mmCIF file of N, CA, C and O and ligand atoms in Angstrom:
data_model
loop_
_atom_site.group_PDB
_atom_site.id
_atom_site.type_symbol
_atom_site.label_atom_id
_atom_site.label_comp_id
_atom_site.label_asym_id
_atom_site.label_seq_id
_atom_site.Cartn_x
_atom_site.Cartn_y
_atom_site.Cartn_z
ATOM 1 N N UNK A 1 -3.211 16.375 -20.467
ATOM 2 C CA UNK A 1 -3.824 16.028 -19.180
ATOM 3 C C UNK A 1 -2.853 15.206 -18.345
ATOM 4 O O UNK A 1 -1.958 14.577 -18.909
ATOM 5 N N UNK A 2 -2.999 15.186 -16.993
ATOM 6 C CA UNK A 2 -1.850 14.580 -16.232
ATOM 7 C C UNK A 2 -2.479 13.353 -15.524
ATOM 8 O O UNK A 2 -1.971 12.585 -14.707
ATOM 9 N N UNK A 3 -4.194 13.387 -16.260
ATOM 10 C CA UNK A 3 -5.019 12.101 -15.966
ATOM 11 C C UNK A 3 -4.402 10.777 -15.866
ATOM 12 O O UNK A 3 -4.204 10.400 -17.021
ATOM 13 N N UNK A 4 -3.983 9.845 -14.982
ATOM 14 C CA UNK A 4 -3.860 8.944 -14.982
ATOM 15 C C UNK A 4 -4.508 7.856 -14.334
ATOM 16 O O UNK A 4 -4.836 7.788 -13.149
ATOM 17 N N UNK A 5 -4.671 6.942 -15.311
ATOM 18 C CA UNK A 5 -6.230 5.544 -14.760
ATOM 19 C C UNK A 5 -5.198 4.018 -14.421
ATOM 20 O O UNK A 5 -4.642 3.144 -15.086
ATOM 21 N N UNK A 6 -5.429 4.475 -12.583
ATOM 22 C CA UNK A 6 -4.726 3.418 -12.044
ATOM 23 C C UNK A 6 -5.806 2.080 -12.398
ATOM 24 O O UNK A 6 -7.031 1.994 -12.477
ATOM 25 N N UNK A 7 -4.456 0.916 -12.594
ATOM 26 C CA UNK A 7 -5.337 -0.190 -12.469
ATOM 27 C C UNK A 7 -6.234 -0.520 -10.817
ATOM 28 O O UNK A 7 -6.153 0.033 -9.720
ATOM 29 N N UNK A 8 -6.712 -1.188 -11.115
ATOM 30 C CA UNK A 8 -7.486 -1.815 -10.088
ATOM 31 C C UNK A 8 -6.576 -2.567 -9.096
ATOM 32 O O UNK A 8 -5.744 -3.332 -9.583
ATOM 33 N N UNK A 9 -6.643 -2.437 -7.795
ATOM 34 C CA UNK A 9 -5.842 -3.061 -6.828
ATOM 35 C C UNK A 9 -5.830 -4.750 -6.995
ATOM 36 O O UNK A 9 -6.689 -5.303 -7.683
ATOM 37 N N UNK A 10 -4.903 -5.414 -6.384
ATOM 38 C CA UNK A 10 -4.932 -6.722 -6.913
ATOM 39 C C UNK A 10 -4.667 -7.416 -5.439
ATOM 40 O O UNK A 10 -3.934 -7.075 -4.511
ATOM 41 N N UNK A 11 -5.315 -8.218 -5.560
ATOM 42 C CA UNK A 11 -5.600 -9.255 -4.283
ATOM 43 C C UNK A 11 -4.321 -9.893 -3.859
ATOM 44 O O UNK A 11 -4.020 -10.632 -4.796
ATOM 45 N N UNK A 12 -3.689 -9.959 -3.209
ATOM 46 C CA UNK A 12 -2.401 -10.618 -2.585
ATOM 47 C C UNK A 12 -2.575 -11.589 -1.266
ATOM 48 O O UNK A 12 -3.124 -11.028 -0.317
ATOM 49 N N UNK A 13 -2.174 -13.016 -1.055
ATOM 50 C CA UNK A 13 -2.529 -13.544 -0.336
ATOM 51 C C UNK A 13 -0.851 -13.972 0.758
ATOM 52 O O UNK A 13 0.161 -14.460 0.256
ATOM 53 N N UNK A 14 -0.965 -13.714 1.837
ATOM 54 C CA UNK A 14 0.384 -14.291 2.692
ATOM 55 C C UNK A 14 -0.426 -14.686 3.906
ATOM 56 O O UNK A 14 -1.599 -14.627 4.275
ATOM 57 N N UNK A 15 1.064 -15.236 4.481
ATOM 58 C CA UNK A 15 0.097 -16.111 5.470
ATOM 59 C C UNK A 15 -0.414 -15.254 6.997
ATOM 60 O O UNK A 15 -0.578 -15.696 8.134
ATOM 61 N N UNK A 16 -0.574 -13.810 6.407
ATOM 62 C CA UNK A 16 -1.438 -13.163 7.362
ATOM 63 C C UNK A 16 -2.898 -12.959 7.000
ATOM 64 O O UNK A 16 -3.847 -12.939 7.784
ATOM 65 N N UNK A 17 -2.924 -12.800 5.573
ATOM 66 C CA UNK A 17 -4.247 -12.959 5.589
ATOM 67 C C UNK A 17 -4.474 -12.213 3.888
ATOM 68 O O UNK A 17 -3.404 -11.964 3.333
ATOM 69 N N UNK A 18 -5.276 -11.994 3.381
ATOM 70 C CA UNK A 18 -5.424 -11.167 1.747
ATOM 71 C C UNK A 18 -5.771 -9.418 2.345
ATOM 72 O O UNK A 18 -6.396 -8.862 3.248
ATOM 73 N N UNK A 19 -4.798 -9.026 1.026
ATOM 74 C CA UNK A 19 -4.264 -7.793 1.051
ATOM 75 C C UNK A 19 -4.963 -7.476 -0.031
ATOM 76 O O UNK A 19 -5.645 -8.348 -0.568
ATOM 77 N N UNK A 20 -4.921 -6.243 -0.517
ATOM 78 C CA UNK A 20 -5.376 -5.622 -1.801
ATOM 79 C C UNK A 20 -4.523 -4.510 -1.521
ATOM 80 O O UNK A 20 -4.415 -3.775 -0.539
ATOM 81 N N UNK A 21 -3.783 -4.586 -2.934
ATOM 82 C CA UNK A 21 -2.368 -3.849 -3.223
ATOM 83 C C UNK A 21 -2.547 -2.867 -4.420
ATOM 84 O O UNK A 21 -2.962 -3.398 -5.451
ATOM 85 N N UNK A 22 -2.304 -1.506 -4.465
ATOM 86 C CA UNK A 22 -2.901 -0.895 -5.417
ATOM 87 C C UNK A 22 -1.405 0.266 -5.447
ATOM 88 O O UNK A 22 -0.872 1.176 -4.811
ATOM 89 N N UNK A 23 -1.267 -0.562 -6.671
ATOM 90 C CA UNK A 23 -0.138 0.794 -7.597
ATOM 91 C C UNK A 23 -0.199 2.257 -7.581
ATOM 92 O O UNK A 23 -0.968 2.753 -8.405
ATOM 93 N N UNK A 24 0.429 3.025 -6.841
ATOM 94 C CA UNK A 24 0.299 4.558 -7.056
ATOM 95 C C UNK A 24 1.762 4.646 -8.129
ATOM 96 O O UNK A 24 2.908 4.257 -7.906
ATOM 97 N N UNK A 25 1.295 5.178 -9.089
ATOM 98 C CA UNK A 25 1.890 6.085 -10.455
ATOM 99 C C UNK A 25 2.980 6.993 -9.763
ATOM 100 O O UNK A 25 2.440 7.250 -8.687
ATOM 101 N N UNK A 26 3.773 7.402 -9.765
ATOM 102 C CA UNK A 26 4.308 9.058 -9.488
ATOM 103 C C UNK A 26 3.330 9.976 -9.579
ATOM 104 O O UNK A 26 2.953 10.554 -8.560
ATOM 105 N N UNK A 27 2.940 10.166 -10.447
ATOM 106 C CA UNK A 27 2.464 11.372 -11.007
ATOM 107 C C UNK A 27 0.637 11.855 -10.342
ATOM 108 O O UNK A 27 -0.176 12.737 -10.617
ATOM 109 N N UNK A 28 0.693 10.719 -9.402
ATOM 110 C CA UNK A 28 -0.279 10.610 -8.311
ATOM 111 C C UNK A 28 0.176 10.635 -6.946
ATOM 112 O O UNK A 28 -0.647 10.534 -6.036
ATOM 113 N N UNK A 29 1.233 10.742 -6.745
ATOM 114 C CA UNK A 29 2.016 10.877 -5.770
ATOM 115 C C UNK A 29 2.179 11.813 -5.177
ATOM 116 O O UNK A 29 3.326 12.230 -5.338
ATOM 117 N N UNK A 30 1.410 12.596 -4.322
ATOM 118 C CA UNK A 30 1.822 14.100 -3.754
ATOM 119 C C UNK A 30 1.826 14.442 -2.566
ATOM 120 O O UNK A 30 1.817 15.605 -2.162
ATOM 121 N N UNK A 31 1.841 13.305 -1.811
ATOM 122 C CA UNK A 31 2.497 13.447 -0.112
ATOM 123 C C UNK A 31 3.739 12.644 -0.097
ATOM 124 O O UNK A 31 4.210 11.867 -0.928
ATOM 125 N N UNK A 32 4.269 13.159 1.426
ATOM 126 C CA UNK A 32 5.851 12.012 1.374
ATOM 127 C C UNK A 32 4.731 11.240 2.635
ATOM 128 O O UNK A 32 3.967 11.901 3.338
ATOM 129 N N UNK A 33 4.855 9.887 2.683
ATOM 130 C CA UNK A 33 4.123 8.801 3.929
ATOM 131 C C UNK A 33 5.628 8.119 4.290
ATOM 132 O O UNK A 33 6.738 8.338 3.804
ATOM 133 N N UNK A 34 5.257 7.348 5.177
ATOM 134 C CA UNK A 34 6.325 6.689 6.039
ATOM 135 C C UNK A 34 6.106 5.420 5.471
ATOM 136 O O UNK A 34 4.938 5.171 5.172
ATOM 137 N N UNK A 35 7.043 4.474 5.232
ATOM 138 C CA UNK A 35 7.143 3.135 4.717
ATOM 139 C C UNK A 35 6.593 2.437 6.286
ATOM 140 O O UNK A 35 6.942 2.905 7.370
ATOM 141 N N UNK A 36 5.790 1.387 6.147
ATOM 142 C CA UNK A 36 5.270 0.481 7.240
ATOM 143 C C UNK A 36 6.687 -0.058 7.870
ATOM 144 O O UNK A 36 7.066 -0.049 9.041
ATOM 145 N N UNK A 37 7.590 -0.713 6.216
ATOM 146 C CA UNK A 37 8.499 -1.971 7.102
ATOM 147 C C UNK A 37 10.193 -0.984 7.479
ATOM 148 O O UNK A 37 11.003 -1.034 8.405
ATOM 149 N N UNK A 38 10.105 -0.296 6.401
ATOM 150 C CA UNK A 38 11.799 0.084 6.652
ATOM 151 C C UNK A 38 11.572 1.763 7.498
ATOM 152 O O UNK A 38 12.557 2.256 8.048
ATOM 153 N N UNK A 39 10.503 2.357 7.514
ATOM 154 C CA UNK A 39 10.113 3.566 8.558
ATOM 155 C C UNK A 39 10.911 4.620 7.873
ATOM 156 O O UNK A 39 11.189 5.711 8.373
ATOM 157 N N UNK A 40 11.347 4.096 6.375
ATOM 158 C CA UNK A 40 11.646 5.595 5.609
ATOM 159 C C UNK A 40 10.691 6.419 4.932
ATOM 160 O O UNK A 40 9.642 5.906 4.544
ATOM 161 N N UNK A 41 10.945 7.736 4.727
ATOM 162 C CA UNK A 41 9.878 8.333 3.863
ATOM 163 C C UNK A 41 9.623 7.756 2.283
ATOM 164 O O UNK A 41 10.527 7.424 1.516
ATOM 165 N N UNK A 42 8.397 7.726 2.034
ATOM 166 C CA UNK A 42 8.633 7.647 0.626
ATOM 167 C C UNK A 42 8.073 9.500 -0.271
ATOM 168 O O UNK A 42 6.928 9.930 -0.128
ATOM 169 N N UNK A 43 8.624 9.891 -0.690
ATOM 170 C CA UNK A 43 8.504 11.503 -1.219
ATOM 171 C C UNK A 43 7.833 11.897 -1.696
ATOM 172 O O UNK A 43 7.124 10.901 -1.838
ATOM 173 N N UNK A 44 7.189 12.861 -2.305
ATOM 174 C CA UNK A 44 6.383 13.020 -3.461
ATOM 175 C C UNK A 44 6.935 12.639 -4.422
ATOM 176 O O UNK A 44 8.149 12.435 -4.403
ATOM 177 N N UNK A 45 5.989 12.392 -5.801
ATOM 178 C CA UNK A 45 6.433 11.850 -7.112
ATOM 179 C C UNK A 45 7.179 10.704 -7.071
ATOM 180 O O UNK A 45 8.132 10.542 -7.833
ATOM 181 N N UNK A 46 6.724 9.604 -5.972
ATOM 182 C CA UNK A 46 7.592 8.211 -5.672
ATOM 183 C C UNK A 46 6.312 7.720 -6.378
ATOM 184 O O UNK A 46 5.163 8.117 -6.183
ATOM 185 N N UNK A 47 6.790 6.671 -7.332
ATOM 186 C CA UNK A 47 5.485 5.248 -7.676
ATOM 187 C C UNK A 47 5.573 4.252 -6.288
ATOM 188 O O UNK A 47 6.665 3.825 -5.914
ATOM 189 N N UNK A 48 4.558 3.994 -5.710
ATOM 190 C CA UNK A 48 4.749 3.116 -4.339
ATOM 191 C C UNK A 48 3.229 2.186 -4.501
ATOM 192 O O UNK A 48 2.293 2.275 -5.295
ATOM 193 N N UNK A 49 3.538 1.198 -3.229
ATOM 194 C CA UNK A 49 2.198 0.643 -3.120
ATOM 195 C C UNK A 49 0.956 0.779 -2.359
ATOM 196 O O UNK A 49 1.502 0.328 -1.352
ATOM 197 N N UNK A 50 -0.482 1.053 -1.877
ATOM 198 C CA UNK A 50 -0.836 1.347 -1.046
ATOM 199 C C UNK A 50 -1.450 -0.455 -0.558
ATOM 200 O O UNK A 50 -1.606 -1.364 -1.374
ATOM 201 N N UNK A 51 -1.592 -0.514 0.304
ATOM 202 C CA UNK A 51 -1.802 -2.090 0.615
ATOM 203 C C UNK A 51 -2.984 -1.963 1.899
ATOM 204 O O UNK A 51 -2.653 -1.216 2.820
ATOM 205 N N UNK A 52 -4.217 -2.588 2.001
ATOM 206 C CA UNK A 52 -5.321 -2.646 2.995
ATOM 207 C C UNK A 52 -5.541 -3.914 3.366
ATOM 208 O O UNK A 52 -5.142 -4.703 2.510
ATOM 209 N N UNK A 53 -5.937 -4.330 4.143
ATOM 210 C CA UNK A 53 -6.791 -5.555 4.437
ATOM 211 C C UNK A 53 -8.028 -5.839 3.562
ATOM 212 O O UNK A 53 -8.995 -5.092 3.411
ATOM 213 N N UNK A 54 -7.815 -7.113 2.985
ATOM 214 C CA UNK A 54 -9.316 -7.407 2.039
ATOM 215 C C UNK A 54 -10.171 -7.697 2.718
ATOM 216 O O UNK A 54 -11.156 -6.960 2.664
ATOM 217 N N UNK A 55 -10.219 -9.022 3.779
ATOM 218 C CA UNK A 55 -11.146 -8.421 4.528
ATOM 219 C C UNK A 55 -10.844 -8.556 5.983
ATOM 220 O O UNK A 55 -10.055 -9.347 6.501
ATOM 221 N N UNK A 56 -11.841 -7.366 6.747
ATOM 222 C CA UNK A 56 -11.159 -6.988 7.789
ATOM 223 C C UNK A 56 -12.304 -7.001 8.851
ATOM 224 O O UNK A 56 -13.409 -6.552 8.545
ATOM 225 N N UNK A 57 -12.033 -7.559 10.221
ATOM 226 C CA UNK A 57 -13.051 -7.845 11.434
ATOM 227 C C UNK A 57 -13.919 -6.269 11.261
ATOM 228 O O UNK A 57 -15.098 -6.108 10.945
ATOM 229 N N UNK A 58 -13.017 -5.365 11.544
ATOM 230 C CA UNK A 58 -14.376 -4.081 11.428
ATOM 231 C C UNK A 58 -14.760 -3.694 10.542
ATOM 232 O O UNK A 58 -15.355 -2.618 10.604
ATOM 233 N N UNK A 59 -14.623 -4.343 9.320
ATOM 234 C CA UNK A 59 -15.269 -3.957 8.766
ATOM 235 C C UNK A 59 -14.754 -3.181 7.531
ATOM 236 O O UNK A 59 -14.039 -2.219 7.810
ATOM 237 N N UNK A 60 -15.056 -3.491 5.791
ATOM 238 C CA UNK A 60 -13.916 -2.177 4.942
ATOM 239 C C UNK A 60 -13.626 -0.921 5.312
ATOM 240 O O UNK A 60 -12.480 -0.510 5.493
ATOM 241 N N UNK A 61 -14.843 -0.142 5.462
ATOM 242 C CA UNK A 61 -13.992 0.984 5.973
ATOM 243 C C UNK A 61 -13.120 1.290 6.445
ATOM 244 O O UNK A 61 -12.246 2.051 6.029
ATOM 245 N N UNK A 62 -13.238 0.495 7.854
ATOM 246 C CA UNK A 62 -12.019 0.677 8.837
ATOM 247 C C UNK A 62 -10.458 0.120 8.130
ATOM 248 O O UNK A 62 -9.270 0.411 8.265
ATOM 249 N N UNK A 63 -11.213 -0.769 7.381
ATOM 250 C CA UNK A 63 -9.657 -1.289 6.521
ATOM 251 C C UNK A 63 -8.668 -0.231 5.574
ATOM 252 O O UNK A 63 -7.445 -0.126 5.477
ATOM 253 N N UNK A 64 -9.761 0.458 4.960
ATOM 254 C CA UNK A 64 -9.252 0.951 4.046
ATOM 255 C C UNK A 64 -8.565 2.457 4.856
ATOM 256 O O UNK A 64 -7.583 3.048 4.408
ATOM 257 N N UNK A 65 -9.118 2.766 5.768
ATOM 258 C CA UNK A 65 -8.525 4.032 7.036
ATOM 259 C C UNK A 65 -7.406 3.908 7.665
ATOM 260 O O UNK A 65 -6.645 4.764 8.117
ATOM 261 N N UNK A 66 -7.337 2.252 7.657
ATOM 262 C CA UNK A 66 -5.988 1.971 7.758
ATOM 263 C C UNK A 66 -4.952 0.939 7.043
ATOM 264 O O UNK A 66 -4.370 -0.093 7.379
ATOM 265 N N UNK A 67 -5.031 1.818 5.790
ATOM 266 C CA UNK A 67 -4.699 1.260 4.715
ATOM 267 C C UNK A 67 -2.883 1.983 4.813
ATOM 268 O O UNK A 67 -2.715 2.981 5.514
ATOM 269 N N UNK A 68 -1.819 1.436 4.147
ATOM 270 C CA UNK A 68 -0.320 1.371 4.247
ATOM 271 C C UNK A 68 0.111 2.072 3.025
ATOM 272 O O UNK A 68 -0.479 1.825 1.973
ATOM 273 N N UNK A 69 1.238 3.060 3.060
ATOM 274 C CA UNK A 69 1.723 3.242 2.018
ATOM 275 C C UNK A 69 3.178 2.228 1.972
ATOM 276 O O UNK A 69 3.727 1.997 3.049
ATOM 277 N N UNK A 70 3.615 1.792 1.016
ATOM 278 C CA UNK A 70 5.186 0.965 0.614
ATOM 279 C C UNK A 70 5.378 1.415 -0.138
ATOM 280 O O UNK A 70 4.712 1.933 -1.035
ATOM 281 N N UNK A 71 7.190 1.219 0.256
ATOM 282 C CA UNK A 71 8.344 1.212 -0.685
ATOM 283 C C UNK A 71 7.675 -0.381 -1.947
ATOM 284 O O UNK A 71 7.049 -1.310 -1.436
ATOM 285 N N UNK A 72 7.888 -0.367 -3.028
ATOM 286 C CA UNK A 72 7.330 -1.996 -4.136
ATOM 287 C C UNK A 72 8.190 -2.482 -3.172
ATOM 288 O O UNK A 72 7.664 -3.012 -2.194
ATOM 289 N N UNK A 73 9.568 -2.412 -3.233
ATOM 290 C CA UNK A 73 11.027 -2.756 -2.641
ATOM 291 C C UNK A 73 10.395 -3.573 -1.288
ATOM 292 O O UNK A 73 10.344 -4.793 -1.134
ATOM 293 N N UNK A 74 9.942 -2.542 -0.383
ATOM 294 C CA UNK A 74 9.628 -3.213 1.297
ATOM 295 C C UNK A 74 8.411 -4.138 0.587
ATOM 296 O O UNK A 74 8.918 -5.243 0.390
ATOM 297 N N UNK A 75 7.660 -4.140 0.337
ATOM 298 C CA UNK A 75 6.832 -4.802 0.479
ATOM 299 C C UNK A 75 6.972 -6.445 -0.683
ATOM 300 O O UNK A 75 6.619 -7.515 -0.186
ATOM 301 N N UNK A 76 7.273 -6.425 -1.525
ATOM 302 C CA UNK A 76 8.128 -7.091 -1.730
ATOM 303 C C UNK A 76 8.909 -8.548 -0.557
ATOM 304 O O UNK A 76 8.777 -9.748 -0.316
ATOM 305 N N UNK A 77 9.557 -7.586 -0.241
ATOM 306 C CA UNK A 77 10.430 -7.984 0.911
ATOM 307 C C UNK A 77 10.297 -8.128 2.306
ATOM 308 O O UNK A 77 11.115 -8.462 3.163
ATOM 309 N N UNK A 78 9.312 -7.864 2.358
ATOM 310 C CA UNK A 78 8.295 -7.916 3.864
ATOM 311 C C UNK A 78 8.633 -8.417 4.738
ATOM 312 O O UNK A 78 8.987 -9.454 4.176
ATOM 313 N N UNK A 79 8.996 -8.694 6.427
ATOM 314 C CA UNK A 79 9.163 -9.478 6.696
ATOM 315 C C UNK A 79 7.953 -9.589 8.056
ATOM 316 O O UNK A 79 7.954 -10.399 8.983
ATOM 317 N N UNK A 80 7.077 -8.591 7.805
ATOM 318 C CA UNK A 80 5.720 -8.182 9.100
ATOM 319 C C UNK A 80 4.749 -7.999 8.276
ATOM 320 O O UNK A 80 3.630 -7.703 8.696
HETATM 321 ZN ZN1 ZN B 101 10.253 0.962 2.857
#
């Protein structure tokens, strides 16, 4: 099976506000998305991060709709 059981996203706090950061595997990986900070692709079969607002004025949904794919690397290294 190519089943894989991501952990649970993990709460991250900076001084914009709490994030919830959730590990994508490779092997869950099957679009290329655009990195938020460095505006490179990340590919299929990349392990990356997806990152949302924990909580957000409109509301989760809207958070999670506009939720981020990262490079670990950019985000990490963030500087927005
Ligand atoms: Zn990047």
């Amino acid at each position: 099976s190519d089943l894989v059981l991501d952990p649970a996203p993990r709460l991250e706090r900076d001084r914009y506000g709490d994030w919830l950061v959730q590990y994508i595997p490779a092997v869950n990986a099957q679009k290329t998305y655009t990195c938020p900070e460095c505006y490179r692709p990340i590919p299929p079969r990349t392990a990356h991060l997806v990152v949302w607002q924990e909580s957000h004025t409109m509301g989760r949904n809207r958070a999670i709709d506009e939720r981020r794919h990262w490079h670990q690397h950019c985000w990490l290294t963030r500087r927005k």
